[in-house]
Short mmCIF file of N, CA and C in Angstrom, two decimals:
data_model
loop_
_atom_site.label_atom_id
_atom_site.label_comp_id
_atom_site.label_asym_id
_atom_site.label_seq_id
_atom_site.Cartn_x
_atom_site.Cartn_y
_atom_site.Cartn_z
N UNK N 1 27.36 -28.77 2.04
CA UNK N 1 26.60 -28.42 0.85
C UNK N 1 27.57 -27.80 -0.16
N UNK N 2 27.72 -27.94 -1.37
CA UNK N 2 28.66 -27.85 -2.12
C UNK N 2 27.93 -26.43 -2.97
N UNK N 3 28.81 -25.79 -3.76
CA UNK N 3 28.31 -24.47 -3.82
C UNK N 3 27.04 -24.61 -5.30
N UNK N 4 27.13 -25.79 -5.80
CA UNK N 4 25.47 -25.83 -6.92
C UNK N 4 24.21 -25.87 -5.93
N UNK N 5 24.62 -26.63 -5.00
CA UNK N 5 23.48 -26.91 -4.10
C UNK N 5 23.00 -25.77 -3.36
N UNK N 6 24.14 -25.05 -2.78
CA UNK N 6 23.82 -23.06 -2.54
C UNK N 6 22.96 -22.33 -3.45
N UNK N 7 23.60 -22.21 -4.45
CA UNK N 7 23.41 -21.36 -5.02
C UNK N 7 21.49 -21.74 -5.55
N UNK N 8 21.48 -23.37 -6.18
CA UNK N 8 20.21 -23.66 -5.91
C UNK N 8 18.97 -23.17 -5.31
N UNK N 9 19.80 -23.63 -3.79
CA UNK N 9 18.74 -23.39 -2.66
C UNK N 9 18.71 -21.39 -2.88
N UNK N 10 19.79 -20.62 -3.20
CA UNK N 10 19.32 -19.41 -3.40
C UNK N 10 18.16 -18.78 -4.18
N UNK N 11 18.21 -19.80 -5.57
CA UNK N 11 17.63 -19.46 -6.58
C UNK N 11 16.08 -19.77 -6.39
N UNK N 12 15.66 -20.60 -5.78
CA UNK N 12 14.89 -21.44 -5.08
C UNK N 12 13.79 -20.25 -4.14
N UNK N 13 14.88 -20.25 -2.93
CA UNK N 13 14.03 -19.55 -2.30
C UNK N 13 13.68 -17.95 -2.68
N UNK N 14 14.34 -17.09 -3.92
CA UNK N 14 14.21 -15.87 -3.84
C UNK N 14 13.06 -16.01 -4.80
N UNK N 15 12.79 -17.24 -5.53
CA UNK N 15 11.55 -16.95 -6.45
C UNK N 15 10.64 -17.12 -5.98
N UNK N 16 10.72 -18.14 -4.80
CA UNK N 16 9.39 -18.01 -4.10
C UNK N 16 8.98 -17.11 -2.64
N UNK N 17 10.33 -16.22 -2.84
CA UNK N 17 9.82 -15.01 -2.14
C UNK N 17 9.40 -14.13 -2.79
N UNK N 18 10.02 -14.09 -3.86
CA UNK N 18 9.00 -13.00 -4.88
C UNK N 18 8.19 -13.50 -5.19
N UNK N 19 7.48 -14.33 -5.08
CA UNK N 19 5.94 -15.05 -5.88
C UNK N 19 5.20 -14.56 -4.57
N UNK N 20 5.39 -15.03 -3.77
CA UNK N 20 4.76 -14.65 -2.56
C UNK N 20 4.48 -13.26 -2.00
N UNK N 21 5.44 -12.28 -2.54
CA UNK N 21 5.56 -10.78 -2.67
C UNK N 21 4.53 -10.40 -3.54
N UNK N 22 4.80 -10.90 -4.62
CA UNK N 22 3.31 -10.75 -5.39
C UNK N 22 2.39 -11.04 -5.10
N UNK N 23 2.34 -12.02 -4.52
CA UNK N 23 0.62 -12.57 -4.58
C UNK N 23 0.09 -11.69 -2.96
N UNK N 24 1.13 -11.47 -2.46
CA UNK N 24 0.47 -10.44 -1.45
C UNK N 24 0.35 -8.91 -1.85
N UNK N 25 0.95 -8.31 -3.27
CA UNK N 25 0.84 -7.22 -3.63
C UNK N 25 -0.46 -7.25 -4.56
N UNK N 26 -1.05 -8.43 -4.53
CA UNK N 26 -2.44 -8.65 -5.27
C UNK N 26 -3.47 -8.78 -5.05
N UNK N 27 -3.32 -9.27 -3.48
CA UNK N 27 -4.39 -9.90 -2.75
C UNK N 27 -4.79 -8.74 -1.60
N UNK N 28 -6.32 -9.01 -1.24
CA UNK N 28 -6.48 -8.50 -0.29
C UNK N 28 -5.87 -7.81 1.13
N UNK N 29 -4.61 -8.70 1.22
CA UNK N 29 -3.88 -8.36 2.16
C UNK N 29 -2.73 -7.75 2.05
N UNK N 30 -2.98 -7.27 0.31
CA UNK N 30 -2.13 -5.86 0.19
C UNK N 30 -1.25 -5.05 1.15
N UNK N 31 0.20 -4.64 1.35
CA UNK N 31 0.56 -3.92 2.11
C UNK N 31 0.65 -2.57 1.66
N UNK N 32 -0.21 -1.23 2.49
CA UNK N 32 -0.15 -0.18 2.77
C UNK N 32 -1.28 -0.42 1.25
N UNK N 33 -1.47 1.33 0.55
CA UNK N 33 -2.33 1.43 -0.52
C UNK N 33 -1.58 1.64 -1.98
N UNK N 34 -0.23 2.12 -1.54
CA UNK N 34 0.40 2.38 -3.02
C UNK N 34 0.25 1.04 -3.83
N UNK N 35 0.77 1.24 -4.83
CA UNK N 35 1.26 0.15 -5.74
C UNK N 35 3.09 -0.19 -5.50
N UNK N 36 3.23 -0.78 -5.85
CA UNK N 36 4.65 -1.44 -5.46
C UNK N 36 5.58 -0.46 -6.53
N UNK N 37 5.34 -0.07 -7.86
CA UNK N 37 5.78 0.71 -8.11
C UNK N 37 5.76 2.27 -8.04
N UNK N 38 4.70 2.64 -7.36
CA UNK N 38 4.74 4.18 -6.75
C UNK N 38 5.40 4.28 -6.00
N UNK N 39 5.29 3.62 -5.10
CA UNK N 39 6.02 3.36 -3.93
C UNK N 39 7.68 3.40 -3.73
N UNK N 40 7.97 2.66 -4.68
CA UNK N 40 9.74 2.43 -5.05
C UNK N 40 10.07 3.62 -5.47
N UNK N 41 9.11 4.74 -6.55
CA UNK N 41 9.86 5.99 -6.89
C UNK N 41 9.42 6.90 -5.87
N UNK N 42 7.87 6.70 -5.22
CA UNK N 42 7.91 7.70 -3.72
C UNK N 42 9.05 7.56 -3.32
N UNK N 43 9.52 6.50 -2.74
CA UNK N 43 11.00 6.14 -1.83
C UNK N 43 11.64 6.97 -2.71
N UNK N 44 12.14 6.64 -3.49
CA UNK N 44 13.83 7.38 -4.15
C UNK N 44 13.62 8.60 -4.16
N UNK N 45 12.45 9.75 -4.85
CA UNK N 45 12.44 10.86 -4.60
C UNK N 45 12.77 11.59 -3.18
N UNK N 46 12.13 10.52 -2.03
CA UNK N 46 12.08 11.28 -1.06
C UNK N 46 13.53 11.06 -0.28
N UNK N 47 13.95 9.53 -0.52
CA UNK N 47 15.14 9.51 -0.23
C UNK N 47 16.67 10.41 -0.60
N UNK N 48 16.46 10.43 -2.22
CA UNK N 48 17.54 11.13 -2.73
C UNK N 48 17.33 12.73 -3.49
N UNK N 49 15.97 13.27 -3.20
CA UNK N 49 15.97 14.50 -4.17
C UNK N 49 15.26 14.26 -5.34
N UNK N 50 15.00 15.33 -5.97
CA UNK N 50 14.70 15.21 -7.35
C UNK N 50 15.57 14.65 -8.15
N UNK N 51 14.61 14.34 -9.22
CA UNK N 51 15.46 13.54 -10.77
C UNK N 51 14.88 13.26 -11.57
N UNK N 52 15.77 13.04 -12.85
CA UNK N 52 14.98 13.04 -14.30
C UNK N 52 14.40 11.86 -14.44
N UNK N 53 13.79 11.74 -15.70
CA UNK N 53 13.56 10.48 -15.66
C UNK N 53 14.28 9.26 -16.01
N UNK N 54 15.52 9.53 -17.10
CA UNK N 54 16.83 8.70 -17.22
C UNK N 54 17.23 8.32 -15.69
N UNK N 55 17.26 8.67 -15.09
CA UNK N 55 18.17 8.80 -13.94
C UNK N 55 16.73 7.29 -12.88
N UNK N 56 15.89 8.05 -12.77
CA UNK N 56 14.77 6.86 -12.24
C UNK N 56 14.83 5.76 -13.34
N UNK N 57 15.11 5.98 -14.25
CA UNK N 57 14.67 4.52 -15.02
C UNK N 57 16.33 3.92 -15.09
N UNK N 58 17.04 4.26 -14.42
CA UNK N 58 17.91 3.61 -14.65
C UNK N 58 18.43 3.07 -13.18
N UNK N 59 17.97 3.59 -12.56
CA UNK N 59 17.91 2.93 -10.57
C UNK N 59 16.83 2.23 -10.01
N UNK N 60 16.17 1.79 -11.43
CA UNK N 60 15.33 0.81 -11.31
C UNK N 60 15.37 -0.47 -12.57
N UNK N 61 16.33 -0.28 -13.62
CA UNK N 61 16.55 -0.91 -14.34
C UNK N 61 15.54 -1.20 -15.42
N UNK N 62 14.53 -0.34 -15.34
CA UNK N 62 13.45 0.04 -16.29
C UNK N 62 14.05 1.18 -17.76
N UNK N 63 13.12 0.58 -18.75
CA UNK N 63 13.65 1.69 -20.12
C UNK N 63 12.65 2.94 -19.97
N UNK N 64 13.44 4.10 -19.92
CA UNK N 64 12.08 5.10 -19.73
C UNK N 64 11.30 5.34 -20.07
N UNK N 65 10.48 4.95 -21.42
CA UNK N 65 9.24 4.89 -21.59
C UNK N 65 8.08 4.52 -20.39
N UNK N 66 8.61 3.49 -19.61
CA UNK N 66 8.02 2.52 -18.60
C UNK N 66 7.99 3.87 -17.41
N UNK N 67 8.75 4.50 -17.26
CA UNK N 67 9.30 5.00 -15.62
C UNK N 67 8.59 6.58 -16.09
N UNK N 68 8.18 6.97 -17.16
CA UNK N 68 7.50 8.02 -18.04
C UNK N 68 6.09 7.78 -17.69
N UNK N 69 5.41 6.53 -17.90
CA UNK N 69 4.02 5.93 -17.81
C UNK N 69 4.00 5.79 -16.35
N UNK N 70 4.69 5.57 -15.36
CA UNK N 70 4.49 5.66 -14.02
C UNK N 70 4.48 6.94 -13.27
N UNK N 71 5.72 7.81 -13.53
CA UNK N 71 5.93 8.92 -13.20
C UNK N 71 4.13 9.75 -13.38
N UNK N 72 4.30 9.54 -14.18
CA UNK N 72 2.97 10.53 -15.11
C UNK N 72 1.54 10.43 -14.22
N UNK N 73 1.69 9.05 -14.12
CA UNK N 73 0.34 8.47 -13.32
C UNK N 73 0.23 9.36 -11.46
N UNK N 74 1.73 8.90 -11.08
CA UNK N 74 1.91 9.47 -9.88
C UNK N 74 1.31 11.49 -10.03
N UNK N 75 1.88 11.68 -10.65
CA UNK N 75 2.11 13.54 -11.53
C UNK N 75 0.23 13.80 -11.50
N UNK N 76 -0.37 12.52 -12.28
CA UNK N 76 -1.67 12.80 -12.33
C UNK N 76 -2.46 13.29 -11.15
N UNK N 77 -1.56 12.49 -9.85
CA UNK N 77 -2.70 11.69 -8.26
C UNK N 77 -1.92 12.89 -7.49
N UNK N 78 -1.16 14.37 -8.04
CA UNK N 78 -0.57 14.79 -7.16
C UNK N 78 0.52 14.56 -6.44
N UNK N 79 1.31 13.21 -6.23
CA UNK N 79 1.81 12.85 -5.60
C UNK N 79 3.46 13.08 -5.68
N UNK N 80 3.65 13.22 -7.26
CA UNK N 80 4.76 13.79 -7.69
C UNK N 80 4.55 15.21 -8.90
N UNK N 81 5.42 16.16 -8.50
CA UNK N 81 5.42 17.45 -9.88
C UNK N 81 6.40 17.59 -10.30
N UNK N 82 6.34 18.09 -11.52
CA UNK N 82 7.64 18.06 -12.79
C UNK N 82 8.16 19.27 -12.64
N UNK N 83 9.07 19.64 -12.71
CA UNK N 83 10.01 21.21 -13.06
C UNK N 83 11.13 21.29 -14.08
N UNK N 84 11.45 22.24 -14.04
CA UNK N 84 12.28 22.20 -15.22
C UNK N 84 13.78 22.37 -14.34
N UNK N 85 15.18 21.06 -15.03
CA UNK N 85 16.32 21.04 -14.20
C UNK N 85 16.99 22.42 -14.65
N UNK N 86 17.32 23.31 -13.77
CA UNK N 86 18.04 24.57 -13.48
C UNK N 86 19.16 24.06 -14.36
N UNK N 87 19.74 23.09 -14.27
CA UNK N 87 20.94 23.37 -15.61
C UNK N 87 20.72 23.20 -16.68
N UNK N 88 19.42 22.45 -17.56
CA UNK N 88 19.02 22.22 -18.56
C UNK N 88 17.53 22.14 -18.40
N UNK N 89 17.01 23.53 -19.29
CA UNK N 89 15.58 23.31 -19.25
C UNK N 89 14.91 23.14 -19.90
N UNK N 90 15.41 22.18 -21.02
CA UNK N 90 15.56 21.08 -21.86
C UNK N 90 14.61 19.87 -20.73
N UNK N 91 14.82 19.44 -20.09
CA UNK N 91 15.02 18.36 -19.76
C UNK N 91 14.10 18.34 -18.22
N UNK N 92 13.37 17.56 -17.43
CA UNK N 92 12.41 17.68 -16.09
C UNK N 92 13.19 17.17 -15.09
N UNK N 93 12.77 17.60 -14.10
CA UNK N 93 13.12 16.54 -12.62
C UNK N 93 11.78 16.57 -12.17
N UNK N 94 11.72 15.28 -11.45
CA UNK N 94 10.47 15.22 -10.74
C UNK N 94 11.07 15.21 -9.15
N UNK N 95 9.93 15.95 -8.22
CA UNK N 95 10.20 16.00 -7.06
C UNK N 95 8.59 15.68 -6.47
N UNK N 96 9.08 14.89 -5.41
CA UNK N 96 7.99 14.33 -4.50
C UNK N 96 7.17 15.65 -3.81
N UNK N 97 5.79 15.27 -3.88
CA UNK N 97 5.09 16.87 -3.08
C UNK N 97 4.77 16.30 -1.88
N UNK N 98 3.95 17.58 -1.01
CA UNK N 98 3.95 17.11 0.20
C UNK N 98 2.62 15.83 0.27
N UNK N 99 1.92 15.83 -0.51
CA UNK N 99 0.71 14.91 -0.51
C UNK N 99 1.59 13.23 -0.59
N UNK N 100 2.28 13.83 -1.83
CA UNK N 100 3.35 12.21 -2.02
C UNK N 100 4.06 11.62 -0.54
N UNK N 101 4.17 12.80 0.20
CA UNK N 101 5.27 12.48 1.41
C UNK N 101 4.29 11.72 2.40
N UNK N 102 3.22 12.30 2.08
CA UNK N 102 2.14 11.84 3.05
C UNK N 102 1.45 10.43 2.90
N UNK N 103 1.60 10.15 2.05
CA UNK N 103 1.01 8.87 1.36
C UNK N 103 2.14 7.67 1.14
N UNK N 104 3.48 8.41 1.23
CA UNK N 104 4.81 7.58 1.53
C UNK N 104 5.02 6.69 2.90
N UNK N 105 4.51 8.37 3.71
CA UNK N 105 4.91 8.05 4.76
C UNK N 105 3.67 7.14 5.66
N UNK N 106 2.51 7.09 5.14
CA UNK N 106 1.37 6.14 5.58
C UNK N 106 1.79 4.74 5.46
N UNK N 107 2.01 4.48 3.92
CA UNK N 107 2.45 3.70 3.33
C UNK N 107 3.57 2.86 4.14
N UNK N 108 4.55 3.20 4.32
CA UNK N 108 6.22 2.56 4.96
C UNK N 108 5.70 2.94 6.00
N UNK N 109 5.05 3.52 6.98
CA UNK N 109 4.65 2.68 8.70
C UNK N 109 3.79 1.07 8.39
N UNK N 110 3.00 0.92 7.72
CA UNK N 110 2.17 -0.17 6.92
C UNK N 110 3.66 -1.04 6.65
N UNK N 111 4.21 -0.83 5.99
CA UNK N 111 5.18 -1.84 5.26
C UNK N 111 6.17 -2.27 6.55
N UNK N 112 6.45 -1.41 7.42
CA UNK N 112 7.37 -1.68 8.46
C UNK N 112 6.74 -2.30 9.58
N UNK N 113 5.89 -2.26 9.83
CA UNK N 113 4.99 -3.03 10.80
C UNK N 113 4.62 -4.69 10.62
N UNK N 114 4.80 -4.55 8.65
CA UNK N 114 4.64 -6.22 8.68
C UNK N 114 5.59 -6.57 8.88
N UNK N 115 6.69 -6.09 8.23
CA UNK N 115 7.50 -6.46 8.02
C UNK N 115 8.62 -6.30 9.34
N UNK N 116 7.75 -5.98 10.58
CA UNK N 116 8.79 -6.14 11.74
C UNK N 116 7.82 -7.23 12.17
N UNK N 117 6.92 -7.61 12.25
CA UNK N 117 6.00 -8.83 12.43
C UNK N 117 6.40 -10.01 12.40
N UNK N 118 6.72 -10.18 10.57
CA UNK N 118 7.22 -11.24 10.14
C UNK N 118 9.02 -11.43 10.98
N UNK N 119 9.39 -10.79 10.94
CA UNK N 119 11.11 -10.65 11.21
C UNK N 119 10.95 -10.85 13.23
N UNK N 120 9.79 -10.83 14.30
CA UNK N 120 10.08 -10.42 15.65
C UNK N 120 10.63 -11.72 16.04
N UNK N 121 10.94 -12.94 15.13
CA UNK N 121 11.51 -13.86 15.93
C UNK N 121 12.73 -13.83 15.62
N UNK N 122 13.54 -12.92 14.84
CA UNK N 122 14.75 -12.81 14.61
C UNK N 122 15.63 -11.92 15.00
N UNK N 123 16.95 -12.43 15.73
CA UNK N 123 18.22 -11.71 16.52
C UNK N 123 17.99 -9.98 15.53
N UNK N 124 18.44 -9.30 16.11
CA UNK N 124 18.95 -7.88 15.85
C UNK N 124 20.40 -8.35 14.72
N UNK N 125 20.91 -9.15 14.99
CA UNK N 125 22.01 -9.50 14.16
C UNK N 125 22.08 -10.60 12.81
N UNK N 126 20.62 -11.01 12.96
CA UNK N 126 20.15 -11.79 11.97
C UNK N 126 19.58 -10.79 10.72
N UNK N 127 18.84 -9.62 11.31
CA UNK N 127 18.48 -8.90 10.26
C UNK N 127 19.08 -8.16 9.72
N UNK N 128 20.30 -7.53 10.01
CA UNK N 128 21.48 -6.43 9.77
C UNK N 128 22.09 -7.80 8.81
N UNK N 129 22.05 -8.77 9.01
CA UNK N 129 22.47 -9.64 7.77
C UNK N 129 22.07 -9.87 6.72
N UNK N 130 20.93 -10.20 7.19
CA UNK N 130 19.93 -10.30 6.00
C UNK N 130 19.77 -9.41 5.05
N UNK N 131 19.78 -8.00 5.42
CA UNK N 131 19.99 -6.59 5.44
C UNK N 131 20.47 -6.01 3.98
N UNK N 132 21.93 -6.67 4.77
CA UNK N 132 23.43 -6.79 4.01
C UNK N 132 23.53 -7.50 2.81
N UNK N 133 22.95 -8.81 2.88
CA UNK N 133 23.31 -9.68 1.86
C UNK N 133 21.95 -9.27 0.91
N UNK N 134 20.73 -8.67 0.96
CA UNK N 134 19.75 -8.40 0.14
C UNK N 134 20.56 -6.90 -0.62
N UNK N 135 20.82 -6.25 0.02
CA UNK N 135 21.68 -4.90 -0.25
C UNK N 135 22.33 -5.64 -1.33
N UNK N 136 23.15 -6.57 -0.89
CA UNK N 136 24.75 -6.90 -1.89
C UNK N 136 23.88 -7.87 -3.23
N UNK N 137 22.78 -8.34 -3.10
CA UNK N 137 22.13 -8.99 -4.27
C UNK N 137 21.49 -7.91 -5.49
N UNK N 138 20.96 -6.60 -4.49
CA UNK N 138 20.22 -6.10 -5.41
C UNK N 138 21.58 -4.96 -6.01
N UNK N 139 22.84 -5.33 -5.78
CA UNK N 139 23.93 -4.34 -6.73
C UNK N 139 24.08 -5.09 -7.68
N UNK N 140 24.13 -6.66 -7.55
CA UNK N 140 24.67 -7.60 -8.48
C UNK N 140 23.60 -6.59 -10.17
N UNK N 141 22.28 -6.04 -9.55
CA UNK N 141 22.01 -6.25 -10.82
C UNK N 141 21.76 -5.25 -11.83
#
């Protein structure tokens, strides 16, 4: 296979894994209850700490107006609270509360369960690849 035909078949199959991502983030068979974007900034808060909102809208490749209108929504449901950053109080960090942690952590047992479902016919060394090369796609961008 010559590398148009790769890259093709790449282009190929990641749109219709994301179509399919969607249409299951739409449908009844929804995974866990967040929304796909609560969820992504639950994760990062809880993963990395607090942060502004430049800082989220830019580790998601969103303009902050967008990551402002989400944040806010989360801020509304409890799930995330605003403070003021100790070096500039000018300026917010948001940090995940414990309700957020709780609803994270409901959430990603839900997401890991399908998603060890879908994956149980595959080597331990198939997915550490897969892993890898989704890792190394989502720096490209």
């Amino acid at each position: 296979m010559n590398n148009k035909n790769a890259v093709e078949r790449i282009e190929y199959e990641l749109t219709t894994f994301i179509r399919r991502a969607v249409y299951i983030d739409n449908s009844e068979n929804k995974i866990g209850n967040l929304e796909r974007a609560s969820y992504l900034i639950l994760r990062q808060l809880d993963e990395f700490g607090p942060a502004r909102v430049k800082k989220l809208a830019e580790s998601f490749k969103l303009d902050i107006s967008t990551l402002s209108r989400q944040a806010g929504a989360l801020e509304g449901k409890g799930l995330i609270e605003r403070s003021s950053d100790p070096s500039d109080g000018r300026v917010s960090l948001f940090t995940i509360t414990e309700l957020g942690r709780e609803k994270l952590k409901a959430d990603k047992k839900t997401r890991l369960a399908r998603y060890q479902k879908m994956l149980e016919t595959w080597t331990n060394e198939e997915k550490e690849l897969f892993g890898e090369l989704l890792e190394r796609m989502n720096d490209v961008f």
